[in-house]
mmCIF file with all atom_site columns, C-alpha atoms in Angstrom:
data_model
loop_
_atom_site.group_PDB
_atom_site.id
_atom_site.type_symbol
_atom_site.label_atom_id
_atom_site.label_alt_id
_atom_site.label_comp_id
_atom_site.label_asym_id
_atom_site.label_entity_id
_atom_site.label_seq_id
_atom_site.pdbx_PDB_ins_code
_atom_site.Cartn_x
_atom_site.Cartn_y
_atom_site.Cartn_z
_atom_site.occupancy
_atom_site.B_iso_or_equiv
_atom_site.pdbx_formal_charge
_atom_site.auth_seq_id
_atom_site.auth_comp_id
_atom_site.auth_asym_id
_atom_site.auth_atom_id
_atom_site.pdbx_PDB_model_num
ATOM 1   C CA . UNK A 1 1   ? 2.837   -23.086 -17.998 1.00 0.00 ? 1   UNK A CA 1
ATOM 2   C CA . UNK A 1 2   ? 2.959   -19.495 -16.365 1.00 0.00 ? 2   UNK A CA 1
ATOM 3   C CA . UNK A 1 3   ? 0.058   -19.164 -13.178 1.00 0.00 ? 3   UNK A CA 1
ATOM 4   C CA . UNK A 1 4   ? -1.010  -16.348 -11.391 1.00 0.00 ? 4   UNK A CA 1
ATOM 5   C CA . UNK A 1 5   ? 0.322   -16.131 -7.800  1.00 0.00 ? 5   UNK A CA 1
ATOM 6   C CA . UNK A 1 6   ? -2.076  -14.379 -5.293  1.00 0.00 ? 6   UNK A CA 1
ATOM 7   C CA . UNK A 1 7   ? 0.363   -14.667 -1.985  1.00 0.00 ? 7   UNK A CA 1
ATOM 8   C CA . UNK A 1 8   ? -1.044  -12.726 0.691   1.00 0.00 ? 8   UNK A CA 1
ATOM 9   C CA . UNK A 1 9   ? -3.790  -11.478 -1.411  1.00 0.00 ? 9   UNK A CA 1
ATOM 10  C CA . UNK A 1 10  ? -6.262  -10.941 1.814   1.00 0.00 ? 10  UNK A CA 1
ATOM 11  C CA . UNK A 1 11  ? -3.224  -8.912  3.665   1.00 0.00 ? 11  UNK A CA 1
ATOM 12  C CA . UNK A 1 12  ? -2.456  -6.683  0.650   1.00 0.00 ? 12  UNK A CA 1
ATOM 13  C CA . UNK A 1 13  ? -6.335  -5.911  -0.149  1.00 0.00 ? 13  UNK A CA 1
ATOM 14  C CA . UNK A 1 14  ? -6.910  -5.098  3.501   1.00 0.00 ? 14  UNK A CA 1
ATOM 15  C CA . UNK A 1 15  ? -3.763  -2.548  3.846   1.00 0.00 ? 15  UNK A CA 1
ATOM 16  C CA . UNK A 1 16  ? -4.153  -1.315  0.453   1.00 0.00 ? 16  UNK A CA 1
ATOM 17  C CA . UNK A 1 17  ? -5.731  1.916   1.082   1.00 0.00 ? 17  UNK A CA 1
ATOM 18  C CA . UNK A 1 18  ? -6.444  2.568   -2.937  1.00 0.00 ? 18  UNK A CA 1
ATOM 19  C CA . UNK A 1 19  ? -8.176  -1.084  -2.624  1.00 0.00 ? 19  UNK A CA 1
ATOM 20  C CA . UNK A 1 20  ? -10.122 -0.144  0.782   1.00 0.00 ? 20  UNK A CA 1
ATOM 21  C CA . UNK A 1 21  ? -11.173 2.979   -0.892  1.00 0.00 ? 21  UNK A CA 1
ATOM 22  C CA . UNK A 1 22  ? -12.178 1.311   -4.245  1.00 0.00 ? 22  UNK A CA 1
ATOM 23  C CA . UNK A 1 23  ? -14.037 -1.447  -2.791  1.00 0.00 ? 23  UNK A CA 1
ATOM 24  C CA . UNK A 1 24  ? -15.817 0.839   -0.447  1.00 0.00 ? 24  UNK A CA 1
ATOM 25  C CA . UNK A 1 25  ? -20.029 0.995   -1.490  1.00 0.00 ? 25  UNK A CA 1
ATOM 26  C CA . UNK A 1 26  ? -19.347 1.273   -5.169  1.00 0.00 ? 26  UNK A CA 1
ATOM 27  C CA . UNK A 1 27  ? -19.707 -1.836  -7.740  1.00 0.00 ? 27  UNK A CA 1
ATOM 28  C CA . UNK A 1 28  ? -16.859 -3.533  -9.805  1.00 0.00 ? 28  UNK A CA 1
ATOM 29  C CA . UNK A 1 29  ? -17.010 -1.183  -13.216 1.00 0.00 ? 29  UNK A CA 1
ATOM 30  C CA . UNK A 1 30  ? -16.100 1.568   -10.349 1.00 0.00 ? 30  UNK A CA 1
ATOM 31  C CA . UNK A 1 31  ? -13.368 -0.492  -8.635  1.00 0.00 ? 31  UNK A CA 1
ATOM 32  C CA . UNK A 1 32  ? -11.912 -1.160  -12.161 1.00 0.00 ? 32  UNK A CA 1
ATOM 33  C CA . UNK A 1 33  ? -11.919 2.567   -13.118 1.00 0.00 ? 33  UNK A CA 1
ATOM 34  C CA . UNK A 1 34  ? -10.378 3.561   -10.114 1.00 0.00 ? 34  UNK A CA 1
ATOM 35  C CA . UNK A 1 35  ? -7.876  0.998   -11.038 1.00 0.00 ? 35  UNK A CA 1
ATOM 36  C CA . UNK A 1 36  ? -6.897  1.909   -14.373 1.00 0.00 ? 36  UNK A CA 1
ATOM 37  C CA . UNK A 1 37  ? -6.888  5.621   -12.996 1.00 0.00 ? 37  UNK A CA 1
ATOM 38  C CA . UNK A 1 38  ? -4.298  4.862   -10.974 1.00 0.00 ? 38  UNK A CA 1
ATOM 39  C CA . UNK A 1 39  ? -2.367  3.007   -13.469 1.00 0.00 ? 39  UNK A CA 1
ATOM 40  C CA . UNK A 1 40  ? -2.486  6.320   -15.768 1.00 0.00 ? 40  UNK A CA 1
ATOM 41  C CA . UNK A 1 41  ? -0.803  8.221   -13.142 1.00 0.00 ? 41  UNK A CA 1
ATOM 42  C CA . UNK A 1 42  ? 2.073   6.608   -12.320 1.00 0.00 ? 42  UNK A CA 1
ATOM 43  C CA . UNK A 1 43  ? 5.296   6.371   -13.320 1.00 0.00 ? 43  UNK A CA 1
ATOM 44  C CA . UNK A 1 44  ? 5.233   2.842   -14.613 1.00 0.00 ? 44  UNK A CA 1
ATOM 45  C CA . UNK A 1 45  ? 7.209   2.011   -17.557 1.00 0.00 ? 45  UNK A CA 1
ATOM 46  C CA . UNK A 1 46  ? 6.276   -0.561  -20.091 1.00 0.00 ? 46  UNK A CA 1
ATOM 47  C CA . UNK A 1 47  ? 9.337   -1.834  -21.475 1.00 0.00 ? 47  UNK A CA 1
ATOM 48  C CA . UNK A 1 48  ? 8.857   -2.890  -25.222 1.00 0.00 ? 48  UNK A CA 1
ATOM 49  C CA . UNK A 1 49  ? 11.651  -5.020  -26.231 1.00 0.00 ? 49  UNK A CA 1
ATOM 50  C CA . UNK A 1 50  ? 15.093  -6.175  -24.899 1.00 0.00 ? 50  UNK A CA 1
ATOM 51  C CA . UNK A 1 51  ? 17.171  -3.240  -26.233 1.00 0.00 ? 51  UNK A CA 1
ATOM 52  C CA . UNK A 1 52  ? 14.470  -1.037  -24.436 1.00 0.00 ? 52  UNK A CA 1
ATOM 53  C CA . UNK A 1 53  ? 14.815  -3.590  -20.898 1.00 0.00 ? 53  UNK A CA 1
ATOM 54  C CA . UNK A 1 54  ? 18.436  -2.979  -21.285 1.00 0.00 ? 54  UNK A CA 1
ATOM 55  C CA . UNK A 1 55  ? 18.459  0.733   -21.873 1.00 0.00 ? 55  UNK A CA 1
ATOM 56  C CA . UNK A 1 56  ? 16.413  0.934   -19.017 1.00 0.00 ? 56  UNK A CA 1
ATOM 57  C CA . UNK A 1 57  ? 17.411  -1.652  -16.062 1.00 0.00 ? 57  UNK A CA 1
ATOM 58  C CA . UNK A 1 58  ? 20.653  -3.311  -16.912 1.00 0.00 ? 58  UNK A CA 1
ATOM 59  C CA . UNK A 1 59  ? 22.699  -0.560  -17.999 1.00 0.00 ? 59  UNK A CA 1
ATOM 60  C CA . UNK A 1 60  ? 21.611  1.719   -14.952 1.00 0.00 ? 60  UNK A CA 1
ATOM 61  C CA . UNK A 1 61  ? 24.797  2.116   -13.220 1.00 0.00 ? 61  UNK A CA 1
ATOM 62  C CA . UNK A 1 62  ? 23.022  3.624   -9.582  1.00 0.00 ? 62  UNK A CA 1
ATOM 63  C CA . UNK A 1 63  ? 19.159  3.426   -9.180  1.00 0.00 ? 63  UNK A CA 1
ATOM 64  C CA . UNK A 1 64  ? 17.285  0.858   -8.019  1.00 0.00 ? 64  UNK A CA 1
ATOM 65  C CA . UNK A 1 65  ? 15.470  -0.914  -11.302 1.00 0.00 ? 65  UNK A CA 1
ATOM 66  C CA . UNK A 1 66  ? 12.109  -2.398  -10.249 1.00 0.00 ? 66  UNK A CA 1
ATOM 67  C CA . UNK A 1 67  ? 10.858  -5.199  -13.261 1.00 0.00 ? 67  UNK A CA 1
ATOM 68  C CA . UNK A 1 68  ? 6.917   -6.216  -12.512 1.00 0.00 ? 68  UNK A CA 1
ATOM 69  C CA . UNK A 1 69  ? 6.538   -9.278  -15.278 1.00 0.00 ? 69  UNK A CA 1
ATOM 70  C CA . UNK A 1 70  ? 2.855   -9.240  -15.757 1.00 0.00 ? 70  UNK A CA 1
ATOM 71  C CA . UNK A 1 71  ? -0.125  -10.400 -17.960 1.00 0.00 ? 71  UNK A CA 1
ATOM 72  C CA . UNK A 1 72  ? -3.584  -8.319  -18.860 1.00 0.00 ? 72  UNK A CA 1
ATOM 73  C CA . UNK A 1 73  ? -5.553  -11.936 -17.586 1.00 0.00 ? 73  UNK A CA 1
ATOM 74  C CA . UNK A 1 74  ? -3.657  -12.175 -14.373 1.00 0.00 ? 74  UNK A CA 1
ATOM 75  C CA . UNK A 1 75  ? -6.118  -11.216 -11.484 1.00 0.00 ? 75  UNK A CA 1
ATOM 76  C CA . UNK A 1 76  ? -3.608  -11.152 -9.203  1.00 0.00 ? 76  UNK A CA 1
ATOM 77  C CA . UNK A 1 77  ? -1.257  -9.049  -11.103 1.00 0.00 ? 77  UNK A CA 1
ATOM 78  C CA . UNK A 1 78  ? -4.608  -6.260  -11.631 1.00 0.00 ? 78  UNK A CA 1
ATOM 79  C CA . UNK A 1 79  ? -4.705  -6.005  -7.746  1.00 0.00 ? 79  UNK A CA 1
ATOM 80  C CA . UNK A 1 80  ? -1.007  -5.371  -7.322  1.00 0.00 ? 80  UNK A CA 1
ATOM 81  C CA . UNK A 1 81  ? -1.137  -3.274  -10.288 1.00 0.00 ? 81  UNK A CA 1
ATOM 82  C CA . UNK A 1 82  ? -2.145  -0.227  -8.110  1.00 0.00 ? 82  UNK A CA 1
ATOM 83  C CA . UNK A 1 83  ? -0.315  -0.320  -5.468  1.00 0.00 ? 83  UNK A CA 1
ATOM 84  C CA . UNK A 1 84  ? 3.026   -0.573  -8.282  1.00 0.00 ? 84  UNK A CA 1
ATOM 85  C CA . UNK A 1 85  ? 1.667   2.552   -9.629  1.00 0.00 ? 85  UNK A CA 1
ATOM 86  C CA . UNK A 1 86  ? 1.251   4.091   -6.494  1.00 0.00 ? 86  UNK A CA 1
ATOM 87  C CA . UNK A 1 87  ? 4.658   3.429   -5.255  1.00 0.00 ? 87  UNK A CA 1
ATOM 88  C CA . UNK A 1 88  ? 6.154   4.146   -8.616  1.00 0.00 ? 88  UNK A CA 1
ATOM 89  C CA . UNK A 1 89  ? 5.106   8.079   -7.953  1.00 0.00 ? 89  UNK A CA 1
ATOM 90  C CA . UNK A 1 90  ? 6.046   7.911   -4.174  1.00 0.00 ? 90  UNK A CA 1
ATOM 91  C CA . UNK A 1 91  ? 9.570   7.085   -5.162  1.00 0.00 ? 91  UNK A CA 1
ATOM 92  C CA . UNK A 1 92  ? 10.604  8.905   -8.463  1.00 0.00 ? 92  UNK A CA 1
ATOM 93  C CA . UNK A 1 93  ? 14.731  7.694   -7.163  1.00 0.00 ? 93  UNK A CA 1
ATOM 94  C CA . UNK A 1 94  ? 13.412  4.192   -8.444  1.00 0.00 ? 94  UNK A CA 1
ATOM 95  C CA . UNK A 1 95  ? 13.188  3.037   -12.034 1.00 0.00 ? 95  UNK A CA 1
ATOM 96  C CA . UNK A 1 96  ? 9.800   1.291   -12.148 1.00 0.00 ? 96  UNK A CA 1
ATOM 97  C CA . UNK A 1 97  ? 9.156   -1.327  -15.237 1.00 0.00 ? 97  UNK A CA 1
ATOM 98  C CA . UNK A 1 98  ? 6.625   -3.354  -15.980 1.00 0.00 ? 98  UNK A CA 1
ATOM 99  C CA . UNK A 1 99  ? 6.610   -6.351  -18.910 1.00 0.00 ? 99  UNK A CA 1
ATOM 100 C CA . UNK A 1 100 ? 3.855   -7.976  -20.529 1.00 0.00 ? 100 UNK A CA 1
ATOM 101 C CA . UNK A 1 101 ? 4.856   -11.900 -20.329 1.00 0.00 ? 101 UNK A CA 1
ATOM 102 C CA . UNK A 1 102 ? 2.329   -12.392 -23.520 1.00 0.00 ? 102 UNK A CA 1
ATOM 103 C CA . UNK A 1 103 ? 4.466   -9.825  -25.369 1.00 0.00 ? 103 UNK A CA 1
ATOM 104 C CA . UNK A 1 104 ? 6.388   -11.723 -28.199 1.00 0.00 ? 104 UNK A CA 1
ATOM 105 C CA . UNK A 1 105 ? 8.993   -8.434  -28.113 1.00 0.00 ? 105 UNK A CA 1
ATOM 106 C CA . UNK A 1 106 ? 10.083  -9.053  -24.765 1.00 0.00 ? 106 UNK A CA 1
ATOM 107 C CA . UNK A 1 107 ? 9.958   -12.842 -24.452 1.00 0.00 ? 107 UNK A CA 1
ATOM 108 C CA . UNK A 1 108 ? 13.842  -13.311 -24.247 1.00 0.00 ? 108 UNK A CA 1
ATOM 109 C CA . UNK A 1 109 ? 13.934  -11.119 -21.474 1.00 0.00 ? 109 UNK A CA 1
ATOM 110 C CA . UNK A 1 110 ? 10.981  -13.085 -19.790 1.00 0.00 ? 110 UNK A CA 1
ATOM 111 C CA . UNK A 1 111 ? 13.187  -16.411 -20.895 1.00 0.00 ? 111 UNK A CA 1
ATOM 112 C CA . UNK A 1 112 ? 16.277  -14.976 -19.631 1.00 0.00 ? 112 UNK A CA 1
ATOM 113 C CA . UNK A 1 113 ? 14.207  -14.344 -16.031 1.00 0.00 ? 113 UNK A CA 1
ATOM 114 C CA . UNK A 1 114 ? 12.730  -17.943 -16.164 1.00 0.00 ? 114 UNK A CA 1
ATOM 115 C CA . UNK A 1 115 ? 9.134   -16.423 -15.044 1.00 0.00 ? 115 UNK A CA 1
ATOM 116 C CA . UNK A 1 116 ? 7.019   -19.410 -14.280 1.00 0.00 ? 116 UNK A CA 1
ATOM 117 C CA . UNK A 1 117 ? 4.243   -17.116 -12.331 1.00 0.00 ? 117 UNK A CA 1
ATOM 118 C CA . UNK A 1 118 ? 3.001   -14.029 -12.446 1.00 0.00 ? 118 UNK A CA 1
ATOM 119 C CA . UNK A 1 119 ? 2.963   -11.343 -10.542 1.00 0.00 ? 119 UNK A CA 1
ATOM 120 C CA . UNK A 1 120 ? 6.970   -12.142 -10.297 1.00 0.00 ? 120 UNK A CA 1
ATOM 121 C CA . UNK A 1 121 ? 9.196   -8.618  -9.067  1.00 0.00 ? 121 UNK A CA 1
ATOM 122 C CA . UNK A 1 122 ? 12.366  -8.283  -10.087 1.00 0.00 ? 122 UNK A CA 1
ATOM 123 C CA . UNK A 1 123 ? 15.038  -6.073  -8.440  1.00 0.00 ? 123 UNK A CA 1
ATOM 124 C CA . UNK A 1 124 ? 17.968  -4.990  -10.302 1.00 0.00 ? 124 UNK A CA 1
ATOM 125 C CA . UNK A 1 125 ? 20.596  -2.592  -8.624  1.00 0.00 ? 125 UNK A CA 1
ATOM 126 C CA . UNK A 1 126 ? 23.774  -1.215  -10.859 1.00 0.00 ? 126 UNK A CA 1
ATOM 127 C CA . UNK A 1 127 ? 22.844  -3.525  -13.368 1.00 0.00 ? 127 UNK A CA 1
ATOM 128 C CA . UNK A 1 128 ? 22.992  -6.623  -11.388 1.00 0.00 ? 128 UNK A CA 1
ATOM 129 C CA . UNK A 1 129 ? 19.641  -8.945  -10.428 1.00 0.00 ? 129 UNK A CA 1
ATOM 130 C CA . UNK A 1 130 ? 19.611  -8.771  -6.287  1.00 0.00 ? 130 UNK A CA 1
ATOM 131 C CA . UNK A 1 131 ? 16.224  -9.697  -5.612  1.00 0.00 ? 131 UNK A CA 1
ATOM 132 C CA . UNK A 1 132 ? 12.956  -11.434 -6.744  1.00 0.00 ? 132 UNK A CA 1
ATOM 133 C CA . UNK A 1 133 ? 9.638   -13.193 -5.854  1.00 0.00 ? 133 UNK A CA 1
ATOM 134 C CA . UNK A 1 134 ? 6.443   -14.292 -7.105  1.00 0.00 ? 134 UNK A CA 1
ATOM 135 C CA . UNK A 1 135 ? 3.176   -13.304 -5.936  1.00 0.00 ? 135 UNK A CA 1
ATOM 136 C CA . UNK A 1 136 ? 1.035   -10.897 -4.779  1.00 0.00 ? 136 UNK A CA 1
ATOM 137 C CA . UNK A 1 137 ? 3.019   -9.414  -1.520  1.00 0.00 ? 137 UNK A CA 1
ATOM 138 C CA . UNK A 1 138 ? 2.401   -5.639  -0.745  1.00 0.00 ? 138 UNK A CA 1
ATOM 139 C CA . UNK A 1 139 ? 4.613   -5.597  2.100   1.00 0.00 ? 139 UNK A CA 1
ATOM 140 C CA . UNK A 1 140 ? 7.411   -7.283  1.023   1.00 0.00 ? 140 UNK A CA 1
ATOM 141 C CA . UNK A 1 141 ? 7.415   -5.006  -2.673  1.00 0.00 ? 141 UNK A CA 1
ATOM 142 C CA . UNK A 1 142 ? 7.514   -1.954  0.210   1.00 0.00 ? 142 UNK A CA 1
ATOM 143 C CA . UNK A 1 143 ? 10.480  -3.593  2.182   1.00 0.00 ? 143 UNK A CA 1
ATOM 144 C CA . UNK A 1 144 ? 12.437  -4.188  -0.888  1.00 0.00 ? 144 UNK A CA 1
ATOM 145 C CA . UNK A 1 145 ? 12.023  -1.199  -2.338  1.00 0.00 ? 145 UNK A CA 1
ATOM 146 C CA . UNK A 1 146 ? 12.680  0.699   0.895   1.00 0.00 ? 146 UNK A CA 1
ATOM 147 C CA . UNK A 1 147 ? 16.191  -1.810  1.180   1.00 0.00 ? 147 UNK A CA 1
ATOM 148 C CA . UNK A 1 148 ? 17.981  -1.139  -1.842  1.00 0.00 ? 148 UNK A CA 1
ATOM 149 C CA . UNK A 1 149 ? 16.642  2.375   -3.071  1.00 0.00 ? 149 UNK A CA 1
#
């Protein structure tokens, strides 16, 4: 059974500026807009089936290949979900993915990850898995990224 993580949920909410900005004087249909705003604009890239994971993150022979394995009910993974997008246009080097766990298309590749929570980040460098973890962790998604890009 797959659960959503919320890790440091009250750190990432409180240096999330998107989040501090969102959650400013405005009610929750706002916040959500501002959200799914934000998700438009970024360079997040749904992958669609294993060929398509493959194309994109374990045949890249140099960039950094950033998997977030997610699901539309995951509250946890909807707060993260900005800050991904947001990173994904402040570092167009990195190859930023995202896969929908409920997705039958992609569930080898979820298989093949052993996912048992969501939010979980993947790292993949030159084809090769070098990082991972579970949960909703603003800071360490920054550090990682900042590490191997």
């Amino acid at each position: 059974m797959l659960r959503a993580v919320s890790g440091h949920l009250h750190r990432s909410l409180a240096a999330t500026a998107i989040d501090r900005a969102a959650l400013g004087s405005v009610g929750a249909g706002a916040v959500a807009a501002r959200r799914f705003a934000a998700e438009a604009d970024s360079s997040v890239v749904e992958i669609k089936d294993s060929k398509h994971f493959d194309d994109l993150v374990t045949n890249e022979p140099r960039k950094l290949a950033v998997v977030d394995f997610t699901a539309v009910w995951c509250g946890p993974c909807r707060v993260i979900a900005p800050v991904y997008a947001a990173l994904s246009k402040a570092h167009p080097e990195v190859t930023f993915t995202k896969v929908d766990i409920d997705n039958a298309d992609v569930r080898s590749v979820v298989e093949k990850h052993q996912v048992t929570g969501v939010p979980t980040f993947v790292f993949y460098k030159g084809g090769k898995q070098i990082n991972s973890f579970t949960g909703v962790q603003r800071d360490k998604l920054l550090q990682l990224i900042e590490q191997h890009k």
